[in-house]
PDB file of C-alpha atoms in Angstrom:
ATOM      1  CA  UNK Q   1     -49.832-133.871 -27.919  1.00  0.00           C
ATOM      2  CA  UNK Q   2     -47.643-137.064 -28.457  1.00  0.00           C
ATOM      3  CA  UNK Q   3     -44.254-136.544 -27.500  1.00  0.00           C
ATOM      4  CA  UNK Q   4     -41.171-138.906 -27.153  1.00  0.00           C
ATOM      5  CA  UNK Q   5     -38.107-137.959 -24.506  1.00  0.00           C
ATOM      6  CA  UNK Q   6     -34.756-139.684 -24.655  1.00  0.00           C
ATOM      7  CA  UNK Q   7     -31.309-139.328 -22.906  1.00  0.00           C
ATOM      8  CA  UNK Q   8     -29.150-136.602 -25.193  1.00  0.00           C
ATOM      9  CA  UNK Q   9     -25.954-137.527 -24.500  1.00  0.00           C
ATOM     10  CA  UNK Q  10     -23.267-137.536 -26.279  1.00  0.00           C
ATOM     11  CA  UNK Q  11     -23.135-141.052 -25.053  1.00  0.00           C
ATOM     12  CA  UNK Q  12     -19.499-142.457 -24.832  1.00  0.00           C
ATOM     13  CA  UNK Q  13     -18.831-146.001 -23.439  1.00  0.00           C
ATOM     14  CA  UNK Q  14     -15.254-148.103 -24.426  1.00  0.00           C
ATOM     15  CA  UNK Q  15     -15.379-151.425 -26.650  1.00  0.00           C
ATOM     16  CA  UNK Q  16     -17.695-154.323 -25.322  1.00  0.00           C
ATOM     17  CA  UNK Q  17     -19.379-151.999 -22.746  1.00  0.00           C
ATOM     18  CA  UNK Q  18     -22.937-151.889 -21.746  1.00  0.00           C
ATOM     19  CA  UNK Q  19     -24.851-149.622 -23.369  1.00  0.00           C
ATOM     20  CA  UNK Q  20     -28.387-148.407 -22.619  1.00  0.00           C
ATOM     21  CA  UNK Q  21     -30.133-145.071 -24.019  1.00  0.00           C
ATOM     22  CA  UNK Q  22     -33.276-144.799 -22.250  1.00  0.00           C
ATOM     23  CA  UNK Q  23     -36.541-143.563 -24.074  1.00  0.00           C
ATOM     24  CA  UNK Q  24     -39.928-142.506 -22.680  1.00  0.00           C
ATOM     25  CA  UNK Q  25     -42.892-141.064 -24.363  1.00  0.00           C
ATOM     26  CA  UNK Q  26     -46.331-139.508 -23.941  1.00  0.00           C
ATOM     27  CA  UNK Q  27     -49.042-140.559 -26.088  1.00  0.00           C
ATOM     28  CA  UNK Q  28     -52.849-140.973 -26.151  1.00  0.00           C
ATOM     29  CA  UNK Q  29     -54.048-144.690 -27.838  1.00  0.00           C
ATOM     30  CA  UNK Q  30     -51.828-147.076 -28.269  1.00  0.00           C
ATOM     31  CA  UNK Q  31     -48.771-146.057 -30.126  1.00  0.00           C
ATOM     32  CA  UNK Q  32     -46.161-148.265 -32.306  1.00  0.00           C
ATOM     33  CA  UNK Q  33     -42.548-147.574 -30.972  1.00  0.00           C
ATOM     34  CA  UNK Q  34     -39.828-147.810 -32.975  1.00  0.00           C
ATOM     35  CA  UNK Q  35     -35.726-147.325 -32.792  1.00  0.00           C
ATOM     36  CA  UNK Q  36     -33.890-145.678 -35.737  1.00  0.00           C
ATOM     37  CA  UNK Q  37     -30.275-145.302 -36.162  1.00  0.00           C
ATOM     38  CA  UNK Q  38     -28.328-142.694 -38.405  1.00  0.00           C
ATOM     39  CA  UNK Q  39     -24.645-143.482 -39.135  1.00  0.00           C
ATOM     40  CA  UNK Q  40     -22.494-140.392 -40.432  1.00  0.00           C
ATOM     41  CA  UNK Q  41     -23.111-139.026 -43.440  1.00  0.00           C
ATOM     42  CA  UNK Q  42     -26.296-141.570 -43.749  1.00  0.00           C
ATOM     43  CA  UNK Q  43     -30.091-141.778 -43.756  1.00  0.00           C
ATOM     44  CA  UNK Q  44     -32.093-142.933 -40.930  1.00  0.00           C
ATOM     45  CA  UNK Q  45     -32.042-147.093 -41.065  1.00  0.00           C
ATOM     46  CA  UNK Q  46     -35.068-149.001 -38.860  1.00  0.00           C
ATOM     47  CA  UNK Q  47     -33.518-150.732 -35.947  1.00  0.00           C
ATOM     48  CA  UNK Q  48     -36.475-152.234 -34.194  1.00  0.00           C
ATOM     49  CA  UNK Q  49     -39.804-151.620 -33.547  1.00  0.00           C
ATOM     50  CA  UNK Q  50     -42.347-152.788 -31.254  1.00  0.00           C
ATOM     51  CA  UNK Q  51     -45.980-152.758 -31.732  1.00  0.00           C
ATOM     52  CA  UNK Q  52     -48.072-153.739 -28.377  1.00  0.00           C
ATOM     53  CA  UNK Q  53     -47.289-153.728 -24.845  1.00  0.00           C
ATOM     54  CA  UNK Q  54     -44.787-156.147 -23.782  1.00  0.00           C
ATOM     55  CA  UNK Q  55     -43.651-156.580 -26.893  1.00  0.00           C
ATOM     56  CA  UNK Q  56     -39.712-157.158 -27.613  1.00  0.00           C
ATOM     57  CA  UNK Q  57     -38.204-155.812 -30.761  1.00  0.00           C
ATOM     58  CA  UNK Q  58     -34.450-156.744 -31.498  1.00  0.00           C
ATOM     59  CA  UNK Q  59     -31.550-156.851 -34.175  1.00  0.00           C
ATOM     60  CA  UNK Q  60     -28.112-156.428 -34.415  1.00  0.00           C
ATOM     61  CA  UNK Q  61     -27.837-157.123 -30.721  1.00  0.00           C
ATOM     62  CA  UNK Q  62     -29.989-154.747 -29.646  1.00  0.00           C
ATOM     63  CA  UNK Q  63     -33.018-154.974 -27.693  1.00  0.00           C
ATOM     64  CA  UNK Q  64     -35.986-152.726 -26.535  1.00  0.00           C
ATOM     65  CA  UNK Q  65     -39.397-153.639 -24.694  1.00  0.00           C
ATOM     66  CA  UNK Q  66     -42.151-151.979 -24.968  1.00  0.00           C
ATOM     67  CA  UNK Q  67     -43.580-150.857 -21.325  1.00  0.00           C
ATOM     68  CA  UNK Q  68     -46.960-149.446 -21.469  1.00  0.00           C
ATOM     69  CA  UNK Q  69     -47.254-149.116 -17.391  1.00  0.00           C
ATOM     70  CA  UNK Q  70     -43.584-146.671 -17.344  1.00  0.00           C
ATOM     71  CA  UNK Q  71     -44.139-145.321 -20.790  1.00  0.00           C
ATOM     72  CA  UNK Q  72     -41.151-146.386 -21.820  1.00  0.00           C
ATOM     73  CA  UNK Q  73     -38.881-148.254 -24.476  1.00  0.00           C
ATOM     74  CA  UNK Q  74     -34.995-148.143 -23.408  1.00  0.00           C
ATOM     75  CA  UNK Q  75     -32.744-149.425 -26.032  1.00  0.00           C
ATOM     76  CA  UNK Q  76     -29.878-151.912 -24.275  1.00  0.00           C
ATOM     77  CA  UNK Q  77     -26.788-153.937 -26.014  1.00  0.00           C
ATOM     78  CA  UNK Q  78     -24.981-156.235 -24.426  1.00  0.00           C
ATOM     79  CA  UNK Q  79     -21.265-155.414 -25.973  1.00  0.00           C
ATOM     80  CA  UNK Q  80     -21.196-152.236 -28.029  1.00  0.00           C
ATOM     81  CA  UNK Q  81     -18.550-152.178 -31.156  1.00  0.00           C
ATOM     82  CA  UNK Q  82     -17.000-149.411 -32.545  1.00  0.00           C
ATOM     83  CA  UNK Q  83     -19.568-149.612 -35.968  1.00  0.00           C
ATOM     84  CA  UNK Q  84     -22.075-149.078 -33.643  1.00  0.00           C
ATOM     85  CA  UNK Q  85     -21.174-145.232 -33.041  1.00  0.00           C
ATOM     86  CA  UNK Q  86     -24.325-143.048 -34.666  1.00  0.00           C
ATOM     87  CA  UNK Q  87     -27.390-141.444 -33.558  1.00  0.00           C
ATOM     88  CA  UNK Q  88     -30.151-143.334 -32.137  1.00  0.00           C
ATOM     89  CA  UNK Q  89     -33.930-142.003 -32.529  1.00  0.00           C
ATOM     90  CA  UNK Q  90     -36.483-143.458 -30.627  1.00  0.00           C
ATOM     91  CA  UNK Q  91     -39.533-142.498 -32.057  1.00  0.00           C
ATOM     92  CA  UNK Q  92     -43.537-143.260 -31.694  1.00  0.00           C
ATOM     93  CA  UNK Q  93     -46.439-143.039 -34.392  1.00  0.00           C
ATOM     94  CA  UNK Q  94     -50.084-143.904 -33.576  1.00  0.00           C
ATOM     95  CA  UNK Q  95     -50.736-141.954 -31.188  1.00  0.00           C
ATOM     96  CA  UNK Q  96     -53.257-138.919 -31.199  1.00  0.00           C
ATOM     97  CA  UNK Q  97     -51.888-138.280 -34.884  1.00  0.00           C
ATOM     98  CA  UNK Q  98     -52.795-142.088 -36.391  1.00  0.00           C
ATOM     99  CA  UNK Q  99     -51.550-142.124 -39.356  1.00  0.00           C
ATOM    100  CA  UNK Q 100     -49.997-139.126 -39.761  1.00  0.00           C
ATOM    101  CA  UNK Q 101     -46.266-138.836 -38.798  1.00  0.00           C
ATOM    102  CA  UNK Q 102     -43.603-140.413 -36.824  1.00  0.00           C
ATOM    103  CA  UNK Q 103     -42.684-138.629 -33.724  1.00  0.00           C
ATOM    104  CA  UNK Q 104     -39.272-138.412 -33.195  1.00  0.00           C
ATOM    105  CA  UNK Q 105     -37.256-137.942 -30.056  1.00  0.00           C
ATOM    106  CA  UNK Q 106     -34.761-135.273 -30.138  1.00  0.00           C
ATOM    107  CA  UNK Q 107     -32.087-138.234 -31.123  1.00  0.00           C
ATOM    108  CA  UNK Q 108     -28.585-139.752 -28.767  1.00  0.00           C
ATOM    109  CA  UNK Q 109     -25.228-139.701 -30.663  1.00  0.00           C
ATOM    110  CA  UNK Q 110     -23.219-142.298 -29.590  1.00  0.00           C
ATOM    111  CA  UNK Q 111     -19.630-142.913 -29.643  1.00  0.00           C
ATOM    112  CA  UNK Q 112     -18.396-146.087 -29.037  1.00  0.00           C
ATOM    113  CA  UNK Q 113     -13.921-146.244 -28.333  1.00  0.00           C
ATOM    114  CA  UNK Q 114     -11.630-148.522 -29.172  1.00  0.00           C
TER     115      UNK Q 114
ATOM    116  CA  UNK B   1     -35.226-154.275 -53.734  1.00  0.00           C
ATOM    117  CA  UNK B   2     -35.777-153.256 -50.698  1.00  0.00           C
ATOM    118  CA  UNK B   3     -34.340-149.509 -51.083  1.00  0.00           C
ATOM    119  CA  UNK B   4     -35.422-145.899 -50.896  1.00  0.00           C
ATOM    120  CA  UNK B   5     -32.988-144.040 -53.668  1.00  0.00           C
ATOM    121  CA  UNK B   6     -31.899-140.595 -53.518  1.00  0.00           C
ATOM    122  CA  UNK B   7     -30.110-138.020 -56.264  1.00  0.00           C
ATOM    123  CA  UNK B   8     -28.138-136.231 -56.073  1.00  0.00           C
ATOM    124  CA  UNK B   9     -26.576-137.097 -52.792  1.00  0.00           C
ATOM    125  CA  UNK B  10     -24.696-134.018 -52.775  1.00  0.00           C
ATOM    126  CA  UNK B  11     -26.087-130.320 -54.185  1.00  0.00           C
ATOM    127  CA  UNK B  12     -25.046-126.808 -53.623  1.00  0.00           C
ATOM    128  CA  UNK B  13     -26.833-124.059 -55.955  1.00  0.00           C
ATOM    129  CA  UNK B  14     -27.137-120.433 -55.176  1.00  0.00           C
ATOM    130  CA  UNK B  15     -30.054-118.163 -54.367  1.00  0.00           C
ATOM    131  CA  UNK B  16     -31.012-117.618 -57.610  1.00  0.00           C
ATOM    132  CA  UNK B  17     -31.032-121.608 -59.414  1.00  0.00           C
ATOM    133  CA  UNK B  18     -33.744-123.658 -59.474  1.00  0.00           C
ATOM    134  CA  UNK B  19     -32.925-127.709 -58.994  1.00  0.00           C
ATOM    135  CA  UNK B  20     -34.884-130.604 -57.980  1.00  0.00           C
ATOM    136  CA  UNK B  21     -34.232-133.353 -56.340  1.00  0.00           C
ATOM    137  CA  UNK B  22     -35.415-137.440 -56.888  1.00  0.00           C
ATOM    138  CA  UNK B  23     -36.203-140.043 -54.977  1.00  0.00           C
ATOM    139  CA  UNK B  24     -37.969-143.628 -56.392  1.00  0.00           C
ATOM    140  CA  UNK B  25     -38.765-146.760 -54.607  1.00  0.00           C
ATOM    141  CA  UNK B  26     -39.846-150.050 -56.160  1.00  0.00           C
ATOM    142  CA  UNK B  27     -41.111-151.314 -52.891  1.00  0.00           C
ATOM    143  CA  UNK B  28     -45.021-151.170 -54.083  1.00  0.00           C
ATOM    144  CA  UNK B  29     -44.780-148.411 -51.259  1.00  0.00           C
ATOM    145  CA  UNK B  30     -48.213-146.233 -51.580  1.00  0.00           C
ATOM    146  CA  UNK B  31     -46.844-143.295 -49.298  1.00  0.00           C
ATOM    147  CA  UNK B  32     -43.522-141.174 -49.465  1.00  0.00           C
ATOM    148  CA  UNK B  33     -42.328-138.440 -47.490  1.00  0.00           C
ATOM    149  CA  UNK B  34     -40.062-135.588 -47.651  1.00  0.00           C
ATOM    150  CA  UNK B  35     -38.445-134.763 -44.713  1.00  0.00           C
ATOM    151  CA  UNK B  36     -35.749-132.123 -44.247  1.00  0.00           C
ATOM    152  CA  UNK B  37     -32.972-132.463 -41.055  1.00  0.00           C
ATOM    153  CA  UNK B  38     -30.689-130.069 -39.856  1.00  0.00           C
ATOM    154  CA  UNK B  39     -27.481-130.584 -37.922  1.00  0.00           C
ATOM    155  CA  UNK B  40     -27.695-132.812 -34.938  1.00  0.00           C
ATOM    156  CA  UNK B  41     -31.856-132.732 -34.907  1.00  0.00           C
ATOM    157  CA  UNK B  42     -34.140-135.067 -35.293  1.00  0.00           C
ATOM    158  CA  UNK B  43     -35.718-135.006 -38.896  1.00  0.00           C
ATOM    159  CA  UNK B  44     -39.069-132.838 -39.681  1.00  0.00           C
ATOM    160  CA  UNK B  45     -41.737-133.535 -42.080  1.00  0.00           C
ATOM    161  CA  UNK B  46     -42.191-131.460 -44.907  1.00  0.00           C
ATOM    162  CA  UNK B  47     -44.559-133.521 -47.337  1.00  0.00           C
ATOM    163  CA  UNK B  48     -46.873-136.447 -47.364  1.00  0.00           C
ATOM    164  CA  UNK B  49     -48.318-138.265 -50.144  1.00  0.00           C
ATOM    165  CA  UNK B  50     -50.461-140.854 -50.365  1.00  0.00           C
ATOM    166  CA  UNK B  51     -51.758-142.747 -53.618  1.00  0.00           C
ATOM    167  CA  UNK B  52     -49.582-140.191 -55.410  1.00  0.00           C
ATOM    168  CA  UNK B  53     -51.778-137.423 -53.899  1.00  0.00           C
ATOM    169  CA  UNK B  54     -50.452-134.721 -51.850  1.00  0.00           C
ATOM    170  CA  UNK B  55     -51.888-135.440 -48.729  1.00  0.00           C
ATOM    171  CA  UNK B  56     -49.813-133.300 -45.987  1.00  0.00           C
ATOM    172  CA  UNK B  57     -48.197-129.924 -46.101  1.00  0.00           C
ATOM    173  CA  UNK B  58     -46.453-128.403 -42.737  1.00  0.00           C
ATOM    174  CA  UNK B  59     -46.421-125.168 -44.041  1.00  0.00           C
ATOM    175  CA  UNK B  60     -43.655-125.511 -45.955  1.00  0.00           C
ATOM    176  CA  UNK B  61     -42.661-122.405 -48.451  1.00  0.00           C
ATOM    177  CA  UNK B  62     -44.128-122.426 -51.715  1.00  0.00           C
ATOM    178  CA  UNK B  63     -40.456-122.046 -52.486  1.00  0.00           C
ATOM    179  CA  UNK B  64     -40.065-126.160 -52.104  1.00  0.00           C
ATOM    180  CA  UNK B  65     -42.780-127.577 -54.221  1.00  0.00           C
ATOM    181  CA  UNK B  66     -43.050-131.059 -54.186  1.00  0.00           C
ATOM    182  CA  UNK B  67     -44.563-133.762 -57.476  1.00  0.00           C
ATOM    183  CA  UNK B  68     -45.264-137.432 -57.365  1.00  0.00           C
ATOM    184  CA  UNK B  69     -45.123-138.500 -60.758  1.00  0.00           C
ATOM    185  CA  UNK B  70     -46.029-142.070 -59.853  1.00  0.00           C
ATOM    186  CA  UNK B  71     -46.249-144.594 -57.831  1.00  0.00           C
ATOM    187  CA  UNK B  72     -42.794-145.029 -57.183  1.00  0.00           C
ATOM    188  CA  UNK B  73     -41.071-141.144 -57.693  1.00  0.00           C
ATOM    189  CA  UNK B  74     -41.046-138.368 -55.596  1.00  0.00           C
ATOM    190  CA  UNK B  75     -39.501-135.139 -56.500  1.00  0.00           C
ATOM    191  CA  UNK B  76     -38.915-131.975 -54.873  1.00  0.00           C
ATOM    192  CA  UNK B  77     -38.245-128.986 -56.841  1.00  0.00           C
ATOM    193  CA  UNK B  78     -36.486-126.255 -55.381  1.00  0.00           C
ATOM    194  CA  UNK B  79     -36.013-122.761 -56.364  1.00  0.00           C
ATOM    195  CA  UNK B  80     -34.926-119.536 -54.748  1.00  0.00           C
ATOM    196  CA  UNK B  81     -33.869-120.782 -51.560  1.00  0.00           C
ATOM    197  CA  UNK B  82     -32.343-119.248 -48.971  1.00  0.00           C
ATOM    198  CA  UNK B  83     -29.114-119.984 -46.892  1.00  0.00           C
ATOM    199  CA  UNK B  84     -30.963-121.515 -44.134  1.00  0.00           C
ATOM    200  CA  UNK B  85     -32.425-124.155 -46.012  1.00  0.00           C
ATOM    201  CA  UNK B  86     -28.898-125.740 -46.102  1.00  0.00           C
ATOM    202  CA  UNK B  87     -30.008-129.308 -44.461  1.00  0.00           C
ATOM    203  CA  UNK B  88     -30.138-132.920 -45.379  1.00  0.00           C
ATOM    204  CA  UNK B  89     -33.273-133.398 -47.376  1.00  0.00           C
ATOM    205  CA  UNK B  90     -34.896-137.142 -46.797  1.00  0.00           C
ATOM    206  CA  UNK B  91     -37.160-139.069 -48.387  1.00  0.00           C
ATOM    207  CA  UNK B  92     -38.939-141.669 -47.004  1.00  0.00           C
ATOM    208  CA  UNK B  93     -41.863-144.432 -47.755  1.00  0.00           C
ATOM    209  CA  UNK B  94     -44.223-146.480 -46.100  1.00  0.00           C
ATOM    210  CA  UNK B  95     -46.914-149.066 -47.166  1.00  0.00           C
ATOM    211  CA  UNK B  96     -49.583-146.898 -46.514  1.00  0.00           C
ATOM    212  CA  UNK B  97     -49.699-144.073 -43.853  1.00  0.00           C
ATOM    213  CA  UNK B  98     -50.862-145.778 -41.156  1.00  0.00           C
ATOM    214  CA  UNK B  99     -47.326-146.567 -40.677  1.00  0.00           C
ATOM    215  CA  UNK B 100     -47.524-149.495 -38.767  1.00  0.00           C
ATOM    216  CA  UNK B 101     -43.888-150.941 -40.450  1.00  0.00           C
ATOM    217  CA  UNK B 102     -42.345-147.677 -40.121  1.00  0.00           C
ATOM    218  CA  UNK B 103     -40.856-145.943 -42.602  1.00  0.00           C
ATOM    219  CA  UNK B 104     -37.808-146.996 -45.390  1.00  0.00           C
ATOM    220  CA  UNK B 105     -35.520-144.019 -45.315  1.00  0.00           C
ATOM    221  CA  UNK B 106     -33.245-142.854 -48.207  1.00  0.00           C
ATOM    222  CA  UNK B 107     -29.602-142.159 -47.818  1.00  0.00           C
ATOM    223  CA  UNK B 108     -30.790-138.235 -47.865  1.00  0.00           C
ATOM    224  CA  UNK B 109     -29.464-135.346 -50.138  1.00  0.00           C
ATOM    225  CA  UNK B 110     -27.273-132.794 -48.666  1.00  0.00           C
ATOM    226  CA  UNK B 111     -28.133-129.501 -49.839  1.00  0.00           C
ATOM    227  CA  UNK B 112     -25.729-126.595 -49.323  1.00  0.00           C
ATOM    228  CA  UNK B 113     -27.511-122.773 -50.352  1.00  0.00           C
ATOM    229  CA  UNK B 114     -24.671-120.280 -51.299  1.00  0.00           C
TER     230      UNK B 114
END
């Protein structure tokens, strides 16, 4: 079945650092990728999604590109800020269940110091 | 209005109560979701309906029972749960469930079960 993998962390990186959380799936069709974040405390909020090969999603900073031939859909930033500590989901959904459900990856907790 | 809206945000009820909880969306969303999440996990569908029809169950026990009043409410009635069903309870819409723009997410409601 579909199934998305991503790094586990916890991820910590200091003020205006690099950050990438990398993100692979497995997935029959041609799946819809997306990036959720959870802050503390807080629902999961739509980061960016991408919805064909090659395709670039970004906001906030972020960016992730869809890469059908490595399965893949790493989320980078240039300069991480302390707001941006939370969980990050990568997650998939048109894949052999169309229509039915997200599939989520098991989730990254970032924590971004001062 | 853009939002998903969840009450209460905060419950605990014993063993024995019965509750419910609400979510509503004015996003002329057709789908909506309850999801439950447990510490540090990714979340895990419970309920789908679309059109105000129930059209997904995972097996949930008949001890949650969801309703969809209309287009725009979801509730989820809960009654004789057990300690383990402590989580943060999410609801969620889409346009349709295809779920090509992802989903809208509420803030969630955190359940304690004494």
């Amino acid at each position: 079945g579909d199934s998305v993998t991503q790094m586990e962390g916890p991820v910590t990186l200091s003020e205006e650092a690099f950050l990438t959380i990398n993100c692979t799936y497995t997935a029959t069709g041609y799946p819809s990728l997306f990036w959720y974040v959870q802050y503390p405390g807080e629902g999961l909020q739509l980061l960016l999604k991408a919805t064909k090969a090659d395709d670039k999603g970004s906001n906030k900073g972020f960016e992730a590109t869809y890469r059908k031939e490595t399965t893949s859909f790493h989320l980078e930033k240039g300069s991480v800020q302390v707001s941006d500590s939370a969980v990050y989901f990568c997650a998939l959904t048109g894949g052999e269940n169309y229509g039915q459900n997200f599939v989520f990856g098991p989730g990254t907790r970032l924590s971004v110091l001062p | 209005d853009t939002e998903v809206t969840q009450t209460p945000k905060h419950l605990v009820m014993g063993m024995t109560n019965k509750k419910s909880l609400k979510c509503e969306q004015h996003m002329g969303h057709r789908a909506m979701y309850w999801y439950k999440q447990k510490a540090k996990k990714p979340p895990e569908l419970m309920f789908v309906y679309s059109y105000e029809k129930l059209s997904i169950n995972e097996s949930v026990p008949s001890r949650f029972s969801p309703e969809c009043p209309n287009s725009s409410l979801l509730n989820l009635h809960l009654h004789a749960l057990q300690p383990e069903d402590s989580a943060l309870y999410l609801c969620a819409s889409s346009q349709d469930i295809q779920l090509t723009y992802g989903y809208t997410f509420g803030s969630g409601t955190r359940l304690t079960v004494v």
